[in-house]
Short mmCIF file of C-alpha atoms in Angstrom, two decimals:
data_model
loop_
_atom_site.label_atom_id
_atom_site.label_comp_id
_atom_site.label_asym_id
_atom_site.label_seq_id
_atom_site.Cartn_x
_atom_site.Cartn_y
_atom_site.Cartn_z
CA MET A 1 97.26 -144.49 41.56
CA ALA A 2 100.82 -143.65 42.52
CA THR A 3 101.86 -145.97 45.41
CA ALA A 4 103.63 -145.08 48.34
CA PHE A 5 106.82 -147.46 47.56
CA ILE A 6 109.57 -145.48 46.69
CA PRO A 7 111.26 -146.62 43.34
CA GLY A 8 114.81 -147.94 43.97
CA ILE A 9 114.73 -148.03 47.63
CA SER A 10 114.52 -151.55 49.41
CA LEU A 11 112.36 -151.70 52.21
CA GLY A 12 113.56 -155.07 53.32
CA SER A 13 111.80 -157.44 55.45
CA ASN A 14 110.87 -156.50 59.15
CA ALA A 15 111.17 -160.13 60.52
CA ASP A 16 114.03 -159.06 62.45
CA LYS A 17 112.50 -156.43 64.61
CA GLY A 18 115.84 -154.66 65.49
CA SER A 19 116.21 -153.65 61.90
CA GLU A 20 114.85 -150.01 60.72
CA PRO A 21 114.90 -149.16 57.25
CA SER A 22 117.11 -145.95 56.37
CA PHE A 23 115.30 -142.88 55.13
CA PRO A 24 115.06 -142.08 51.55
CA GLY A 25 113.80 -138.61 51.50
CA LEU A 26 110.55 -136.82 51.03
CA ILE A 27 108.21 -137.71 47.97
CA ILE A 28 107.81 -134.70 45.77
CA ARG A 29 104.10 -133.72 45.10
CA GLU A 30 104.74 -130.28 43.76
CA LYS A 31 108.02 -128.38 43.21
CA GLU A 32 106.71 -124.91 43.23
CA PRO A 33 104.91 -124.23 45.74
CA VAL A 34 106.88 -126.85 47.69
CA ASN A 35 104.83 -129.96 48.77
CA PHE A 36 106.46 -132.77 49.95
CA GLU A 37 105.48 -136.15 51.41
CA PHE A 38 106.55 -138.44 53.99
CA PRO A 39 107.16 -141.77 52.71
CA PHE A 40 104.66 -143.39 55.26
CA PRO A 41 106.61 -147.08 55.20
CA MET A 42 109.35 -145.46 56.86
CA LEU A 43 107.67 -144.69 60.07
CA SER A 44 109.47 -145.89 63.07
CA LYS A 45 109.08 -143.43 65.94
CA ALA A 46 106.33 -141.72 67.70
CA ILE A 47 108.28 -138.37 66.84
CA THR A 48 108.38 -137.21 62.96
CA ALA A 49 112.07 -135.82 62.74
CA ASN A 50 112.09 -132.26 61.31
CA ASN A 51 113.49 -133.27 58.05
CA GLN A 52 110.83 -136.01 57.57
CA PHE A 53 107.95 -134.08 58.56
CA PHE A 54 105.46 -133.36 55.38
CA ILE A 55 105.52 -129.74 53.69
CA ARG A 56 102.43 -127.83 52.51
CA THR A 57 102.59 -124.57 51.04
CA HIS A 58 99.99 -122.71 48.62
CA PHE A 59 102.45 -119.95 47.71
CA PRO A 60 105.89 -118.98 47.72
CA ILE A 61 107.37 -119.48 50.86
CA PRO A 62 108.01 -115.79 52.23
CA LYS A 63 111.60 -114.71 53.20
CA LEU A 64 111.03 -113.39 56.73
CA GLN A 65 113.87 -112.27 59.19
CA ALA A 66 113.12 -112.75 62.95
CA LYS A 67 114.54 -109.31 64.00
CA GLU A 68 112.18 -107.83 61.42
CA TRP A 69 109.20 -109.75 62.14
CA LYS A 70 106.29 -108.47 63.97
CA MET A 71 102.66 -109.89 64.72
CA THR A 72 99.62 -107.66 65.50
CA ILE A 73 96.75 -108.61 67.71
CA GLY A 74 93.54 -106.59 66.68
CA GLY A 75 90.18 -106.32 65.79
CA HIS A 76 87.47 -106.78 68.17
CA VAL A 77 89.81 -106.40 71.32
CA ASN A 78 90.40 -103.56 74.03
CA LYS A 79 93.80 -103.00 72.93
CA GLU A 80 95.83 -103.57 69.91
CA ILE A 81 99.26 -105.16 70.54
CA THR A 82 102.45 -105.66 68.47
CA LEU A 83 105.00 -108.27 69.44
CA THR A 84 108.23 -108.69 68.09
CA TYR A 85 110.12 -112.10 67.73
CA ASP A 86 112.11 -111.41 70.81
CA GLU A 87 109.25 -110.37 73.15
CA LEU A 88 107.25 -113.37 71.88
CA ARG A 89 109.87 -115.82 73.16
CA ALA A 90 110.56 -113.94 76.15
CA LEU A 91 106.89 -114.97 77.49
CA PRO A 92 106.30 -118.47 79.39
CA ALA A 93 106.51 -121.30 77.20
CA LYS A 94 104.27 -124.49 76.68
CA LYS A 95 104.98 -127.66 75.01
CA VAL A 96 102.43 -129.58 72.96
CA MET A 97 102.57 -132.92 71.19
CA ALA A 98 100.22 -132.84 68.25
CA THR A 99 99.85 -134.48 64.83
CA LEU A 100 99.41 -132.60 62.10
CA GLU A 101 97.38 -133.96 58.81
CA CYS A 102 96.93 -132.09 55.87
CA ALA A 103 92.99 -132.05 54.99
CA GLY A 104 93.55 -133.59 51.68
CA ASN A 105 95.74 -136.54 52.71
CA GLY A 106 94.68 -139.79 51.10
CA ARG A 107 93.22 -138.06 48.31
CA ALA A 108 95.37 -140.29 45.74
CA ASN A 109 92.69 -143.03 47.04
CA LEU A 110 89.90 -141.28 45.60
CA ALA A 111 88.49 -142.54 42.27
CA PRO A 112 88.07 -141.52 39.33
CA LYS A 113 90.86 -139.14 39.94
CA VAL A 114 90.30 -135.78 41.63
CA LYS A 115 91.92 -132.06 41.59
CA GLY A 116 94.23 -131.06 44.14
CA LEU A 117 97.59 -132.51 45.24
CA LEU A 118 97.46 -136.32 45.21
CA TRP A 119 98.65 -137.19 48.77
CA GLU A 120 98.97 -140.84 49.57
CA GLN A 121 99.63 -141.64 53.19
CA GLY A 122 102.22 -139.25 54.15
CA ALA A 123 100.78 -135.70 54.69
CA VAL A 124 100.68 -136.31 58.53
CA GLY A 125 103.43 -136.21 60.81
CA ASN A 126 103.62 -135.89 64.72
CA ALA A 127 105.88 -133.16 66.66
CA GLU A 128 106.45 -131.36 69.81
CA TRP A 129 105.57 -127.82 69.60
CA THR A 130 106.99 -124.87 71.55
CA GLY A 131 105.37 -121.66 71.98
CA VAL A 132 102.99 -119.41 73.82
CA PRO A 133 99.32 -120.16 74.32
CA LEU A 134 97.17 -118.13 71.84
CA SER A 135 94.68 -117.71 74.77
CA VAL A 136 97.71 -115.67 76.66
CA LEU A 137 97.88 -113.26 73.71
CA LEU A 138 94.06 -112.98 73.18
CA GLU A 139 93.83 -112.14 76.93
CA LYS A 140 96.71 -109.60 76.82
CA ALA A 141 94.94 -107.62 74.05
CA GLY A 142 91.33 -108.27 76.02
CA ILE A 143 88.56 -109.80 73.75
CA LYS A 144 85.40 -107.86 73.71
CA GLU A 145 82.02 -109.17 74.42
CA GLY A 146 80.30 -110.36 71.08
CA ALA A 147 83.75 -111.76 69.68
CA VAL A 148 83.13 -114.97 67.77
CA GLU A 149 85.77 -116.10 65.87
CA ILE A 150 89.69 -115.30 65.76
CA ILE A 151 91.46 -114.98 62.21
CA LEU A 152 94.95 -116.10 61.55
CA GLU A 153 96.80 -114.60 58.99
CA GLY A 154 100.06 -115.57 57.28
CA ALA A 155 102.73 -113.67 55.35
CA ASP A 156 102.18 -116.07 52.44
CA LYS A 157 100.53 -114.20 49.69
CA GLY A 158 99.45 -114.98 46.13
CA GLU A 159 96.77 -115.60 43.36
CA VAL A 160 94.95 -118.71 42.92
CA SER A 161 94.68 -119.19 39.00
CA GLU A 162 92.82 -122.50 38.99
CA GLU A 163 89.05 -122.75 39.73
CA PRO A 164 87.83 -121.58 42.20
CA LYS A 165 89.70 -118.41 41.32
CA SER A 166 90.88 -115.95 43.91
CA PRO A 167 89.82 -112.17 43.48
CA GLY A 168 93.70 -111.13 42.88
CA ALA A 169 96.61 -111.78 45.20
CA ILE A 170 95.27 -113.09 48.70
CA HIS A 171 97.18 -114.09 51.80
CA PHE A 172 96.34 -117.64 53.43
CA ALA A 173 93.98 -116.98 56.28
CA ARG A 174 91.73 -119.20 58.38
CA SER A 175 89.59 -118.58 61.50
CA LEU A 176 88.74 -120.41 64.64
CA PRO A 177 85.74 -120.14 67.01
CA LEU A 178 86.46 -118.33 69.88
CA ASN A 179 86.28 -121.17 72.40
CA LYS A 180 88.84 -123.52 70.45
CA ALA A 181 91.26 -120.47 70.27
CA MET A 182 91.18 -120.24 73.86
CA GLN A 183 91.92 -124.12 74.19
CA ALA A 184 95.19 -124.29 76.33
CA GLU A 185 96.80 -126.41 73.54
CA VAL A 186 96.49 -124.00 70.85
CA LEU A 187 99.69 -122.31 70.47
CA ILE A 188 101.38 -119.63 68.41
CA ALA A 189 104.89 -121.82 68.25
CA TYR A 190 108.23 -120.87 67.30
CA GLN A 191 109.88 -124.18 67.72
CA MET A 192 109.42 -127.82 66.12
CA ASN A 193 111.13 -130.88 68.17
CA GLY A 194 113.18 -128.33 70.39
CA LYS A 195 114.53 -126.61 67.31
CA ASP A 196 113.40 -123.29 65.92
CA LEU A 197 111.24 -123.72 62.88
CA SER A 198 112.76 -123.84 59.80
CA PRO A 199 111.07 -121.81 56.66
CA GLU A 200 109.39 -124.61 55.26
CA HIS A 201 107.49 -125.09 58.37
CA GLY A 202 106.54 -121.58 59.05
CA PHE A 203 109.63 -119.55 60.42
CA PRO A 204 109.51 -117.51 62.26
CA VAL A 205 106.39 -118.38 63.89
CA ARG A 206 103.06 -120.18 63.08
CA ALA A 207 99.93 -121.39 64.65
CA ILE A 208 99.46 -124.95 66.04
CA ILE A 209 95.81 -125.76 66.29
CA PRO A 210 95.84 -129.44 67.87
CA GLY A 211 92.96 -131.80 66.80
CA TRP A 212 92.25 -129.72 63.46
CA TYR A 213 93.37 -130.55 60.10
CA GLY A 214 96.91 -128.87 59.30
CA MET A 215 95.22 -125.86 57.06
CA ALA A 216 94.11 -124.49 60.67
CA SER A 217 97.61 -124.35 61.91
CA VAL A 218 98.69 -121.07 59.69
CA LYS A 219 102.43 -120.79 58.95
CA TRP A 220 104.16 -117.45 58.89
CA LEU A 221 101.79 -115.89 61.16
CA THR A 222 101.81 -112.27 61.08
CA LYS A 223 98.27 -111.20 62.17
CA ILE A 224 95.61 -112.39 64.78
CA VAL A 225 92.20 -110.60 64.38
CA ALA A 226 89.15 -111.07 66.56
CA VAL A 227 85.92 -110.72 64.70
CA ASP A 228 82.26 -110.30 65.88
CA LYS A 229 80.98 -112.30 63.15
CA PRO A 230 81.82 -115.58 61.00
CA PHE A 231 84.92 -115.06 58.84
CA GLU A 232 83.75 -115.99 55.02
CA GLY A 233 87.44 -115.85 53.50
CA TYR A 234 88.44 -117.85 50.50
CA TRP A 235 90.18 -120.64 52.20
CA GLN A 236 87.22 -120.99 54.64
CA THR A 237 84.53 -121.10 52.36
CA LEU A 238 85.56 -122.25 48.94
CA GLU A 239 88.57 -124.09 49.81
CA TYR A 240 88.80 -126.54 52.92
CA ALA A 241 85.19 -126.54 52.95
CA TYR A 242 82.60 -129.49 52.73
CA TRP A 243 79.11 -129.91 52.18
CA LYS A 244 77.02 -129.98 55.30
CA ARG A 245 73.23 -130.99 55.23
CA THR A 246 70.94 -129.32 57.15
CA ASP A 247 67.13 -130.20 56.67
CA ASP A 248 68.99 -132.00 53.51
CA GLN A 249 70.01 -128.34 52.12
CA PRO A 250 73.73 -128.87 51.77
CA THR A 251 75.76 -125.73 52.50
CA LEU A 252 79.44 -125.15 52.47
CA THR A 253 81.06 -125.52 55.80
CA ALA A 254 84.83 -124.97 56.86
CA VAL A 255 86.86 -128.11 57.39
CA THR A 256 87.74 -128.39 60.94
CA GLU A 257 88.24 -131.64 63.08
CA VAL A 258 90.60 -134.49 61.99
CA GLN A 259 88.52 -137.69 61.24
CA VAL A 260 89.51 -140.85 63.08
CA LYS A 261 91.86 -142.98 61.05
CA ALA A 262 94.61 -145.76 61.25
CA GLU A 263 97.02 -146.37 58.21
CA ILE A 264 99.40 -149.09 57.62
CA ALA A 265 103.12 -148.20 57.48
CA ARG A 266 104.31 -151.96 56.50
CA PRO A 267 103.88 -153.89 54.75
CA ALA A 268 103.84 -151.43 52.05
CA LEU A 269 102.00 -151.60 48.78
CA SER A 270 103.36 -154.59 46.48
CA GLU A 271 105.80 -155.27 49.20
CA VAL A 272 107.17 -158.81 48.91
CA ILE A 273 107.06 -160.49 52.40
CA PRO A 274 108.40 -164.10 53.78
CA GLY A 275 105.66 -166.88 53.83
CA GLY A 276 105.60 -169.06 56.54
CA LYS A 277 107.01 -166.81 59.08
CA LYS A 278 105.85 -164.03 61.50
CA TYR A 279 105.67 -160.05 60.26
CA ARG A 280 105.42 -157.21 62.22
CA VAL A 281 102.56 -154.99 60.56
CA HIS A 282 102.51 -151.85 62.03
CA GLY A 283 101.39 -148.33 61.68
CA ALA A 284 99.73 -145.32 63.25
CA ALA A 285 96.11 -144.26 64.21
CA TRP A 286 95.13 -140.64 64.99
CA CYS A 287 91.80 -138.32 65.45
CA GLY A 288 90.54 -134.93 66.61
CA GLU A 289 89.36 -133.95 69.95
CA SER A 290 88.80 -137.68 71.13
CA ASP A 291 91.26 -140.61 71.69
CA ILE A 292 92.05 -143.61 69.62
CA VAL A 293 90.82 -146.81 71.66
CA LYS A 294 91.26 -149.21 69.41
CA VAL A 295 92.87 -150.32 66.01
CA GLU A 296 91.80 -153.38 64.13
CA LEU A 297 93.19 -155.44 61.18
CA SER A 298 91.43 -157.62 58.45
CA PHE A 299 93.05 -160.00 55.82
CA ASP A 300 89.89 -161.24 54.34
CA GLU A 301 88.85 -158.00 52.74
CA GLY A 302 86.73 -157.04 55.84
CA LYS A 303 84.75 -160.08 56.54
CA THR A 304 86.87 -160.41 60.15
CA TRP A 305 88.71 -158.02 62.28
CA LYS A 306 91.72 -158.83 64.70
CA PRO A 307 92.78 -156.11 67.34
CA ALA A 308 96.28 -154.82 67.14
CA LYS A 309 98.37 -153.83 70.02
CA LEU A 310 98.27 -150.19 71.01
CA LEU A 311 101.81 -148.88 71.62
CA GLY A 312 102.86 -146.36 74.43
CA LYS A 313 100.71 -144.26 76.39
CA ASN A 314 97.80 -142.16 74.88
CA VAL A 315 98.80 -138.60 74.33
CA LYS A 316 95.87 -136.03 73.82
CA PHE A 317 96.01 -135.02 70.03
CA ALA A 318 98.75 -137.18 69.38
CA TRP A 319 98.89 -140.06 66.97
CA ARG A 320 99.23 -143.71 68.65
CA LEU A 321 101.63 -146.37 67.19
CA TRP A 322 100.47 -149.64 66.81
CA GLU A 323 101.48 -153.39 65.67
CA TYR A 324 100.63 -156.81 65.23
CA ASP A 325 102.15 -160.06 64.78
CA TRP A 326 100.88 -161.55 61.90
CA GLN A 327 101.62 -165.41 61.10
CA VAL A 328 102.07 -165.25 57.12
CA PRO A 329 100.73 -168.18 55.41
CA LYS A 330 103.08 -170.62 53.59
CA GLY A 331 103.74 -170.65 49.81
CA GLN A 332 103.34 -167.72 47.09
CA GLN A 333 100.15 -165.89 47.48
CA ARG A 334 98.44 -162.39 47.12
CA HIS A 335 97.20 -160.87 50.40
CA LYS A 336 94.73 -157.56 51.08
CA LEU A 337 95.24 -156.00 54.42
CA MET A 338 93.02 -153.61 55.88
CA SER A 339 93.06 -151.15 58.99
CA ARG A 340 90.44 -149.45 60.79
CA ALA A 341 90.61 -147.06 64.00
CA THR A 342 87.77 -146.38 66.51
CA ASP A 343 87.92 -143.36 68.93
CA SER A 344 86.59 -142.58 72.09
CA ASN A 345 83.26 -141.17 70.69
CA GLY A 346 82.58 -144.46 69.02
CA ASN A 347 83.31 -143.28 65.61
CA THR A 348 85.02 -146.02 63.30
CA GLN A 349 86.82 -145.62 59.94
CA PRO A 350 84.10 -146.15 57.14
CA MET A 351 84.69 -148.21 53.87
CA GLN A 352 83.69 -145.47 51.55
CA HIS A 353 84.45 -141.99 51.11
CA ASP A 354 81.45 -139.34 51.78
CA LYS A 355 81.24 -137.43 48.65
CA ASP A 356 79.89 -134.33 50.67
CA ARG A 357 83.60 -133.93 51.86
CA ARG A 358 84.65 -133.15 48.29
CA THR A 359 88.27 -134.13 48.41
CA TYR A 360 89.01 -133.46 52.11
CA MET A 361 88.57 -135.55 55.21
CA VAL A 362 89.46 -138.59 53.33
CA ASN A 363 89.72 -141.49 56.05
CA LYS A 364 87.96 -144.38 54.52
CA ILE A 365 89.70 -147.82 54.83
CA VAL A 366 92.23 -148.39 52.19
CA THR A 367 93.45 -152.07 51.07
CA VAL A 368 97.07 -152.45 50.93
CA GLU A 369 98.15 -155.45 48.66
CA VAL A 370 101.04 -157.39 49.33
CA GLU A 371 103.01 -160.76 48.15
CA SER A 372 104.06 -163.56 50.37
CA GLN A 373 106.58 -166.14 49.02
#
């Protein structure tokens, strides 16, 4: 398994809390299509800078121009409408802070090795998004009685050649239940951290679906379609789907809500730290529709757990940074650190990955091994 440590980059000691490591750049998981990961040991602030935010694409990034871009809102509506970029930006804007996590984040921690991009820790980031609530646009079009889902379709398009293969070239598209689509925080966004979206992050316009895994936040958005029956597209049923058991009958169900999770940023895997001194263990924790209420650390392979300190204020749909002052034992030793989070619904990270989740929603507790000397 690859590690989150960046070869050739010194992480340094954080015994001096005033010092922050420099940012070494994103980790390449795939060059074409572009899939880059944030090196999680570099986490230092609640907001992830735009150039540090992970990049997830399935096909080549579409080349779109703001002046030519249009988005249609149609399907099971009273009146199909089309918006230009300027018309969308002229509508009253809303800002929402939200954490996005790729549904496959942590896949590299599964054994034996699984198919798909082997994300480690950093296919996740937290940003402030600016845009127009999707509910406002749906109300303009007028949703007809009987509508159950809203399909979001991007301009990115291509053919999936690996199993499960696609039936020719397809667009990336996902759907939301109508009640989620009408949630006030769900945005059709055009800015990220106060700057216009870059092509890698969905320029000119993307969806932001707080509380759900990143595949729901469709980029390069061009179509919004209301439908009166559940959407069964490729990315809804074959990929980004897991086995859900009803009366012990497993059926493929779309991945949706983010699972509760805490990750250790520092110390990083295989980091050498000073023995006999205090060390600031820190990281982030996040979940879906609920709130993070507790983060705990274990230094004895899960036998006992110690409470970490939650930092800042709770912001709905945004991750929570945390820290713990660890008195590192003296002498040269190997240490195994674990972190786990609990949300306001009482869900706590499991020790093992549920195989019914396939290679998605990986929130099992991970051991970080370090050395003191």
